[in-house]
Amino acid sequence: MQIDKQTFQFLKDLKENNNRDWFTEHKKEFTKAQNNAKEVYKTIQENLNKHDEVDKHKLFRIYRDVRFSKDKTPYKTHFGGSFHRKKPELRGGYYLHICPGDSFLAGGFWEPNKEDLLRIRKEFEMDASEIREILEEKNYAQYFGGKLEGDELKTAPKGFDKEHPDIDLIRKKGYIAIQHFSDKEVLAPEFLTRVDHAFKALRPFFDYMSDVLTTNLNGESLLD
């Protein structure tokens, strides 16, 4: 199973013809491309469940919500899908974005709720040595450059010291690992294997964050 060249071509053509008339005329091509994407994301979930517990995945609709957007083009020009780990004991999520010229995978915590975000920040305030070690680990560094991405505050969050040595982690509003792919890499037969290896490299990060988010600052379980 792999991304078909025709799927990529459809997304390229859609970008050049992002209107309802063209889309209606090429509905068959869209259906074929969407079915290919569905099979790809289904295969990724099957691969993930060989080394993790993913209870569901979601392939996002291609139709854009333009009600509050200045961009009124009706369709997304990519396929995107997320994979949800089994809660409440497992935290974090996986994501794959297929778009000519801008394909990437990601994993982590996009917009944690305020309680989880505070808990993570408090953990880093107390001791960030373990997360630093995880980011420097060989596999994580190979796939994700040894860093976490995501939006962040310009200064320290309320109640935190702006001079704290780990303020670079504390001021983040999300904690995301990202790997980008060229079009050639996406269309290669081994692409789904590469995706799975990258997702597997996230496990130490996910295991650590799951432990943080299911315990209090004293290390006592919140699940009992």
XYZ file of C-alpha atoms in Angstrom:
224
model
C 0.000 0.000 0.000
C 1.297 3.465 -0.930
C 0.252 6.919 -2.092
C -0.667 6.729 -5.787
C 0.823 9.202 -8.234
C -2.731 9.904 -9.409
C -3.663 10.959 -5.880
C -0.815 13.451 -5.822
C -1.757 14.703 -9.281
C -5.362 15.227 -8.230
C -4.233 17.407 -5.307
C -1.992 19.422 -7.629
C -4.835 19.915 -10.118
C -7.231 20.868 -7.328
C -4.856 23.576 -6.142
C -4.942 25.095 -9.630
C -8.724 24.714 -9.963
C -10.115 25.226 -6.480
C -13.734 25.835 -7.377
C -16.968 23.868 -7.194
C -17.524 23.521 -10.939
C -14.136 21.901 -11.526
C -14.512 19.671 -8.470
C -17.932 18.477 -9.621
C -16.562 17.644 -13.055
C -13.707 15.639 -11.471
C -15.669 13.934 -8.684
C -14.603 10.483 -9.929
C -10.932 11.404 -9.638
C -11.560 12.767 -6.143
C -13.325 9.591 -5.057
C -10.433 7.493 -6.325
C -7.879 9.696 -4.577
C -9.899 9.675 -1.350
C -10.198 5.885 -1.400
C -6.437 5.616 -1.837
C -5.940 7.956 1.135
C -8.389 5.948 3.247
C -6.442 2.742 2.591
C -3.143 4.465 3.369
C -4.353 5.812 6.711
C -5.964 2.475 7.568
C -2.640 0.722 6.918
C -0.799 3.246 9.085
C -3.185 2.536 11.963
C -2.649 -1.209 11.542
C 1.115 -0.636 11.669
C 0.798 1.577 14.744
C -1.195 -1.039 16.607
C 1.705 -3.458 16.299
C 3.674 -1.325 18.776
C 1.108 1.068 20.295
C -2.597 1.225 21.146
C -4.503 3.442 18.724
C -8.235 3.206 19.234
C -9.311 5.238 16.199
C -8.149 7.345 13.297
C -9.808 10.205 11.468
C -9.361 11.250 7.839
C -10.404 14.890 7.703
C -12.944 16.107 5.165
C -11.645 17.862 2.072
C -14.328 20.529 2.337
C -13.163 23.750 4.006
C -15.196 25.681 6.571
C -15.053 29.155 5.035
C -17.574 30.889 7.316
C -14.958 32.811 9.300
C -12.096 32.772 6.805
C -10.935 35.414 4.353
C -9.868 32.553 2.078
C -13.099 31.412 0.428
C -11.655 28.576 -1.657
C -14.001 25.641 -0.953
C -11.551 22.731 -0.781
C -8.415 21.714 1.056
C -5.567 20.784 -1.269
C -4.219 18.050 0.981
C -5.252 14.934 2.849
C -4.804 14.986 6.598
C -5.467 12.313 9.165
C -4.984 11.853 12.901
C -4.535 8.771 15.068
C -5.711 8.762 18.681
C -3.967 6.762 21.380
C -6.116 4.911 23.900
C -7.137 7.185 26.749
C -7.000 7.854 29.630
C -3.756 6.015 30.301
C -2.093 6.806 26.959
C -1.654 10.405 25.854
C -0.538 12.091 22.669
C -1.594 11.734 19.061
C -0.153 11.110 15.612
C -0.852 13.078 12.419
C 0.025 12.670 8.730
C -0.349 15.472 6.165
C -0.176 14.593 2.457
C 0.266 17.635 0.225
C 2.429 18.124 -2.883
C 5.356 20.262 -1.798
C 4.369 20.266 1.876
C 3.997 16.750 3.282
C 4.858 16.015 6.886
C 4.066 13.866 9.878
C 3.732 15.045 13.431
C 3.148 13.712 16.872
C 2.556 15.126 20.299
C 0.225 17.595 21.953
C -1.218 20.231 19.620
C -3.506 22.212 21.904
C -3.486 20.626 25.357
C -6.272 21.775 27.655
C -5.292 24.285 30.324
C -5.082 21.638 33.070
C -2.735 19.405 31.056
C -0.658 22.368 29.910
C -0.186 23.575 33.492
C 0.745 20.067 34.625
C 3.376 19.781 31.878
C 4.802 23.209 32.662
C 4.970 22.415 36.367
C 6.848 19.197 35.580
C 9.399 21.067 33.487
C 9.707 23.732 36.148
C 10.511 21.078 38.732
C 12.849 18.944 36.585
C 13.300 19.002 32.797
C 16.299 16.674 32.706
C 14.282 13.627 31.601
C 12.565 15.353 28.676
C 15.945 16.808 27.639
C 17.422 13.298 27.571
C 14.529 12.048 25.445
C 14.981 14.850 22.916
C 18.681 13.992 22.651
C 18.023 10.251 22.235
C 19.436 8.887 18.953
C 16.182 7.867 17.232
C 14.307 10.988 18.255
C 17.157 13.196 17.075
C 17.362 11.293 13.776
C 13.700 11.776 12.891
C 12.832 15.035 14.629
C 16.076 16.954 14.961
C 16.112 16.758 18.744
C 13.537 19.500 19.186
C 9.894 20.207 19.951
C 7.892 22.644 17.872
C 4.656 24.507 18.484
C 3.336 27.940 19.379
C 4.825 29.620 22.409
C 4.457 32.691 24.550
C 6.890 35.570 24.133
C 7.600 35.540 27.846
C 6.980 33.316 30.847
C 3.450 32.107 31.639
C 1.807 33.703 34.661
C 3.299 32.311 37.856
C 6.556 31.128 36.257
C 10.010 32.710 36.471
C 11.061 34.180 33.121
C 14.688 33.483 34.123
C 14.069 29.767 34.705
C 16.751 27.700 32.869
C 14.025 25.678 31.101
C 11.813 28.591 30.149
C 12.165 27.612 26.474
C 10.048 24.530 27.280
C 7.790 26.133 29.876
C 6.564 28.935 27.612
C 5.406 26.576 24.882
C 1.654 26.248 24.291
C 2.024 22.895 22.534
C 4.636 20.159 22.256
C 4.951 18.750 18.750
C 7.538 16.706 16.873
C 7.532 17.225 13.092
C 9.258 15.518 10.171
C 8.928 16.836 6.611
C 9.033 14.777 3.394
C 9.808 15.541 -0.231
C 7.301 14.521 -2.904
C 9.732 11.834 -4.030
C 9.833 10.358 -0.527
C 6.026 10.358 -0.245
C 5.616 8.495 -3.536
C 8.312 5.908 -2.762
C 7.165 2.312 -2.035
C 8.782 2.378 1.416
C 7.035 5.586 2.547
C 4.623 3.944 4.997
C 7.515 2.052 6.559
C 9.364 5.337 7.057
C 6.248 6.843 8.625
C 5.949 3.918 11.011
C 9.607 4.108 12.032
C 9.244 7.824 12.748
C 6.099 7.281 14.806
C 7.853 4.497 16.700
C 10.647 6.943 17.585
C 8.068 9.011 19.468
C 7.327 6.325 22.041
C 9.819 7.446 24.731
C 8.375 10.965 24.458
C 4.796 9.677 24.606
C 5.524 7.309 27.485
C 7.087 10.124 29.498
C 4.280 12.591 28.817
C 1.631 9.955 29.545
C 3.263 9.324 32.899
C 3.338 13.065 33.651
C -0.317 13.593 32.689
C -1.632 10.641 34.675
C 0.135 11.532 37.942
C 0.365 14.520 40.243
C 3.614 16.301 41.115
C 4.219 13.740 43.858
C 4.093 10.909 41.326
C 0.748 9.619 42.602
C -1.602 8.149 39.997
C -4.656 10.151 38.997
C -6.304 7.104 37.406
C -6.983 5.086 40.565
